[in-house]
PDB file of C-alpha atoms in Angstrom:
ATOM      1  CA  MET T   1       7.812  10.135  -5.591  1.00 36.00           C
ATOM      2  CA  GLU T   2       9.679   8.257  -2.656  1.00 39.00           C
ATOM      3  CA  GLU T   3       9.849   4.501  -2.404  1.00 41.00           C
ATOM      4  CA  THR T   4       8.161   2.616   0.205  1.00 43.00           C
ATOM      5  CA  SER T   5      10.276   0.604   2.506  1.00 46.00           C
ATOM      6  CA  THR T   6       8.180  -2.744   3.166  1.00 49.00           C
ATOM      7  CA  THR T   7       8.478  -4.842   6.213  1.00 53.00           C
ATOM      8  CA  LYS T   8       7.044  -8.404   6.691  1.00 56.00           C
ATOM      9  CA  PRO T   9       3.795  -8.473   8.362  1.00 54.00           C
ATOM     10  CA  SER T  10       5.158  -9.423  11.946  1.00 72.00           C
ATOM     11  CA  GLY T  11       2.885 -12.711  12.237  1.00 82.00           C
ATOM     12  CA  PRO T  12       0.718 -14.797  10.333  1.00 89.00           C
ATOM     13  CA  ALA T  13      -1.884 -12.314   7.721  1.00 91.00           C
ATOM     14  CA  ILE T  14      -5.465 -12.382   9.688  1.00 94.00           C
ATOM     15  CA  ARG T  15      -8.451 -15.240   7.722  1.00 95.00           C
ATOM     16  CA  GLN T  16     -11.132 -13.462   6.628  1.00 96.00           C
ATOM     17  CA  PHE T  17     -13.438 -16.766   5.744  1.00 97.00           C
ATOM     18  CA  SER T  18     -16.780 -15.571   3.357  1.00 95.00           C
ATOM     19  CA  ILE T  19     -19.556 -18.008   3.219  1.00 94.00           C
ATOM     20  CA  MET T  20     -22.031 -18.401   1.022  1.00 90.00           C
ATOM     21  CA  LEU T  21     -25.450 -19.103   2.915  1.00 87.00           C
ATOM     22  CA  HIS T  22     -29.349 -19.064   1.824  1.00 83.00           C
ATOM     23  CA  ASN T  23     -30.962 -16.289   1.537  1.00 79.00           C
ATOM     24  CA  ARG T  24     -33.580 -17.545   4.724  1.00 82.00           C
ATOM     25  CA  ALA T  25     -34.655 -16.773   8.320  1.00 85.00           C
ATOM     26  CA  GLY T  26     -32.214 -18.610  10.586  1.00 88.00           C
ATOM     27  CA  ALA T  27     -28.972 -18.773   8.479  1.00 87.00           C
ATOM     28  CA  MET T  28     -26.564 -16.579   9.775  1.00 89.00           C
ATOM     29  CA  GLU T  29     -27.759 -17.746  12.937  1.00 93.00           C
ATOM     30  CA  ALA T  30     -27.177 -21.697  12.760  1.00 93.00           C
ATOM     31  CA  LEU T  31     -23.218 -20.699  11.231  1.00 94.00           C
ATOM     32  CA  ILE T  32     -22.619 -18.857  14.253  1.00 94.00           C
ATOM     33  CA  LYS T  33     -24.252 -21.745  16.564  1.00 96.00           C
ATOM     34  CA  LEU T  34     -21.549 -24.352  14.419  1.00 95.00           C
ATOM     35  CA  LEU T  35     -18.619 -21.642  15.168  1.00 96.00           C
ATOM     36  CA  HIS T  36     -19.482 -21.501  19.361  1.00 96.00           C
ATOM     37  CA  GLN T  37     -20.616 -25.439  20.075  1.00 96.00           C
ATOM     38  CA  ALA T  38     -16.481 -25.570  18.915  1.00 96.00           C
ATOM     39  CA  GLY T  39     -15.590 -23.302  21.442  1.00 95.00           C
ATOM     40  CA  ILE T  40     -14.549 -20.144  18.070  1.00 96.00           C
ATOM     41  CA  GLU T  41     -15.748 -17.054  18.280  1.00 94.00           C
ATOM     42  CA  LEU T  42     -16.608 -14.384  16.468  1.00 94.00           C
ATOM     43  CA  LEU T  43     -14.358 -11.258  15.222  1.00 94.00           C
ATOM     44  CA  GLY T  44     -16.341  -9.395  12.380  1.00 94.00           C
ATOM     45  CA  LEU T  45     -19.198 -10.033  10.255  1.00 93.00           C
ATOM     46  CA  SER T  46     -19.355  -8.293   7.460  1.00 93.00           C
ATOM     47  CA  LEU T  47     -22.590  -9.861   5.314  1.00 89.00           C
ATOM     48  CA  GLN T  48     -23.361  -8.948   1.679  1.00 86.00           C
ATOM     49  CA  ASP T  49     -27.070  -9.875   0.418  1.00 79.00           C
ATOM     50  CA  SER T  50     -28.564 -10.005  -2.448  1.00 76.00           C
ATOM     51  CA  ARG T  51     -32.439 -12.119  -3.364  1.00 74.00           C
ATOM     52  CA  ASP T  52     -31.118 -15.501  -3.081  1.00 77.00           C
ATOM     53  CA  ALA T  53     -28.384 -15.247  -1.452  1.00 80.00           C
ATOM     54  CA  THR T  54     -25.789 -13.650   1.427  1.00 85.00           C
ATOM     55  CA  VAL T  55     -21.968 -13.665   1.321  1.00 90.00           C
ATOM     56  CA  ALA T  56     -21.436 -14.167   5.275  1.00 92.00           C
ATOM     57  CA  ARG T  57     -17.522 -12.349   5.332  1.00 95.00           C
ATOM     58  CA  ILE T  58     -16.399 -13.405   9.455  1.00 96.00           C
ATOM     59  CA  VAL T  59     -12.941 -12.999  11.180  1.00 96.00           C
ATOM     60  CA  VAL T  60     -13.015 -15.689  14.609  1.00 96.00           C
ATOM     61  CA  SER T  61     -10.661 -16.000  16.909  1.00 93.00           C
ATOM     62  CA  ASP T  62      -9.837 -20.152  15.956  1.00 94.00           C
ATOM     63  CA  PRO T  63      -9.371 -19.945  11.745  1.00 95.00           C
ATOM     64  CA  ASP T  64      -7.642 -23.216  11.846  1.00 95.00           C
ATOM     65  CA  GLY T  65     -10.303 -24.972  13.941  1.00 96.00           C
ATOM     66  CA  ALA T  66     -12.970 -22.794  11.393  1.00 96.00           C
ATOM     67  CA  GLU T  67     -11.360 -24.275   8.589  1.00 96.00           C
ATOM     68  CA  HIS T  68     -11.452 -27.963  10.431  1.00 96.00           C
ATOM     69  CA  VAL T  69     -15.467 -27.662  10.851  1.00 96.00           C
ATOM     70  CA  PHE T  70     -16.366 -25.975   7.904  1.00 96.00           C
ATOM     71  CA  ILE T  71     -14.360 -29.485   5.439  1.00 95.00           C
ATOM     72  CA  GLU T  72     -15.863 -31.695   7.889  1.00 95.00           C
ATOM     73  CA  LYS T  73     -19.597 -29.932   7.520  1.00 94.00           C
ATOM     74  CA  GLY T  74     -18.869 -30.098   3.921  1.00 93.00           C
ATOM     75  CA  ILE T  75     -19.244 -26.024   4.561  1.00 92.00           C
ATOM     76  CA  PRO T  76     -17.542 -24.629   0.941  1.00 91.00           C
ATOM     77  CA  HIS T  77     -16.186 -21.185   1.832  1.00 95.00           C
ATOM     78  CA  THR T  78     -12.923 -19.095   0.643  1.00 95.00           C
ATOM     79  CA  THR T  79      -9.673 -17.269   2.689  1.00 96.00           C
ATOM     80  CA  CYS T  80      -8.572 -13.674   2.592  1.00 96.00           C
ATOM     81  CA  ALA T  81      -6.327 -12.012   4.426  1.00 95.00           C
ATOM     82  CA  LEU T  82      -6.646  -8.661   6.083  1.00 96.00           C
ATOM     83  CA  VAL T  83      -4.733  -5.866   7.405  1.00 96.00           C
ATOM     84  CA  VAL T  84      -6.769  -5.581  10.509  1.00 96.00           C
ATOM     85  CA  VAL T  85      -5.301  -1.377  12.223  1.00 96.00           C
ATOM     86  CA  ALA T  86      -6.479  -1.044  15.968  1.00 94.00           C
ATOM     87  CA  MET T  87      -6.814   2.060  16.538  1.00 94.00           C
ATOM     88  CA  ARG T  88      -6.828   4.336  19.825  1.00 92.00           C
ATOM     89  CA  ASP T  89      -8.275   7.762  17.524  1.00 92.00           C
ATOM     90  CA  PRO T  90     -10.899   6.536  14.583  1.00 92.00           C
ATOM     91  CA  GLY T  91     -11.679  10.353  14.203  1.00 93.00           C
ATOM     92  CA  ARG T  92      -8.357  10.703  13.332  1.00 95.00           C
ATOM     93  CA  GLU T  93      -7.095   7.118  12.433  1.00 95.00           C
ATOM     94  CA  LEU T  94      -9.036   6.106  10.264  1.00 95.00           C
ATOM     95  CA  PRO T  95      -8.395   9.102   7.574  1.00 96.00           C
ATOM     96  CA  GLU T  96      -4.933   8.045   7.863  1.00 95.00           C
ATOM     97  CA  CYS T  97      -5.551   4.936   7.304  1.00 95.00           C
ATOM     98  CA  LEU T  98      -7.227   5.576   4.237  1.00 96.00           C
ATOM     99  CA  ARG T  99      -3.836   8.787   2.794  1.00 96.00           C
ATOM    100  CA  HIS T 100      -1.440   6.476   3.678  1.00 97.00           C
ATOM    101  CA  LEU T 101      -2.969   3.267   1.255  1.00 96.00           C
ATOM    102  CA  ARG T 102      -4.229   6.085  -1.449  1.00 95.00           C
ATOM    103  CA  LEU T 103      -0.623   7.862  -1.575  1.00 96.00           C
ATOM    104  CA  ALA T 104       1.277   4.587  -1.967  1.00 96.00           C
ATOM    105  CA  GLU T 105      -1.655   3.712  -4.966  1.00 95.00           C
ATOM    106  CA  THR T 106      -3.074   1.100  -3.826  1.00 93.00           C
ATOM    107  CA  ASN T 107      -7.113  -0.149  -3.930  1.00 93.00           C
ATOM    108  CA  ILE T 108      -9.499  -0.731  -1.495  1.00 95.00           C
ATOM    109  CA  ASP T 109     -11.262  -4.074  -2.529  1.00 94.00           C
ATOM    110  CA  PHE T 110     -13.840  -3.346   1.042  1.00 93.00           C
ATOM    111  CA  CYS T 111     -13.317  -2.772   4.508  1.00 94.00           C
ATOM    112  CA  TYR T 112     -15.897  -2.893   7.664  1.00 94.00           C
ATOM    113  CA  ALA T 113     -15.140  -3.094  11.693  1.00 94.00           C
ATOM    114  CA  LEU T 114     -14.796  -6.017  13.454  1.00 93.00           C
ATOM    115  CA  LEU T 115     -16.416  -6.499  17.162  1.00 90.00           C
ATOM    116  CA  PRO T 116     -14.649  -4.286  19.800  1.00 82.00           C
ATOM    117  CA  HIS T 117     -11.345  -5.618  21.563  1.00 80.00           C
ATOM    118  CA  PRO T 118     -11.066  -5.775  24.419  1.00 77.00           C
ATOM    119  CA  GLU T 119      -8.180  -3.065  25.265  1.00 81.00           C
ATOM    120  CA  GLY T 120     -10.433  -1.326  23.680  1.00 85.00           C
ATOM    121  CA  ARG T 121      -9.705  -0.073  21.053  1.00 89.00           C
ATOM    122  CA  THR T 122     -11.775   0.018  17.172  1.00 93.00           C
ATOM    123  CA  LEU T 123     -10.660  -2.597  15.037  1.00 94.00           C
ATOM    124  CA  VAL T 124     -10.416  -2.314  11.119  1.00 95.00           C
ATOM    125  CA  ALA T 125     -10.284  -4.522   8.229  1.00 96.00           C
ATOM    126  CA  PHE T 126      -9.066  -3.716   5.238  1.00 96.00           C
ATOM    127  CA  HIS T 127      -9.104  -6.525   2.388  1.00 96.00           C
ATOM    128  CA  VAL T 128      -5.729  -4.737  -0.093  1.00 95.00           C
ATOM    129  CA  GLU T 129      -4.680  -5.562  -3.764  1.00 92.00           C
ATOM    130  CA  ASP T 130      -1.863  -7.020  -2.235  1.00 93.00           C
ATOM    131  CA  HIS T 131      -1.289  -8.128   1.758  1.00 92.00           C
ATOM    132  CA  GLU T 132       1.797  -7.598   2.396  1.00 93.00           C
ATOM    133  CA  PHE T 133       2.777  -3.909   0.617  1.00 95.00           C
ATOM    134  CA  GLY T 134      -0.948  -2.661   2.445  1.00 94.00           C
ATOM    135  CA  HIS T 135       0.833  -3.965   5.626  1.00 95.00           C
ATOM    136  CA  SER T 136       4.206  -2.599   5.635  1.00 94.00           C
ATOM    137  CA  VAL T 137       2.150   1.113   4.441  1.00 95.00           C
ATOM    138  CA  LEU T 138       0.363   1.457   7.522  1.00 96.00           C
ATOM    139  CA  HIS T 139       3.309  -0.570   9.497  1.00 95.00           C
ATOM    140  CA  ASN T 140       5.683   2.047   8.379  1.00 95.00           C
ATOM    141  CA  ALA T 141       3.011   4.739   8.688  1.00 94.00           C
ATOM    142  CA  GLY T 142       3.149   3.885  12.788  1.00 94.00           C
ATOM    143  CA  LEU T 143      -0.645   2.967  12.479  1.00 95.00           C
ATOM    144  CA  LYS T 144      -1.180  -0.798  15.184  1.00 94.00           C
ATOM    145  CA  VAL T 145      -1.302  -3.367  12.457  1.00 94.00           C
ATOM    146  CA  LEU T 146      -2.262  -6.181  13.816  1.00 93.00           C
ATOM    147  CA  ASN T 147      -1.127 -10.431  13.146  1.00 90.00           C
ATOM    148  CA  GLU T 148      -3.405 -12.642  13.601  1.00 90.00           C
ATOM    149  CA  ASP T 149      -2.484 -13.878  17.476  1.00 87.00           C
ATOM    150  CA  GLU T 150      -2.931 -10.207  18.788  1.00 87.00           C
ATOM    151  CA  LEU T 151      -6.257 -10.631  17.410  1.00 81.00           C
ATOM    152  CA  SER T 152      -6.748 -14.010  18.694  1.00 68.00           C
ATOM    153  CA  ARG T 153      -8.747 -13.852  22.647  1.00 57.00           C
TER     154      ARG T 153
END
């Protein structure tokens, strides 16, 4: 098997926050309102619902500001790094991403689309077992992998 060269991400990794919300009407709305009041935009959202609670995975325009809000308000959260790919032709590029990650033998824990990007690109967030490795695999395959500075609006 051919060895994959590694390229370190060119900027800070895109951070995802995971927040446990009570499973009740308005919980997500209240979270978004709290962030909005601090001038923070929601850029991506994935919800995993259960009977008692919901895990909200979010990507925001100002991760440091969001972290400050969560700490200040006592909102428990975790963070993780995502690999986000900007695609002009997702019908072609998404299968290409999946193929390159498979060939590199790296697992995708989860993925989801982000909200539309101002440049009209489709953004897909991947959580892989090794962020730097996943980033370098997709970057070396010629795909547009974003960092935090490129994502923020």
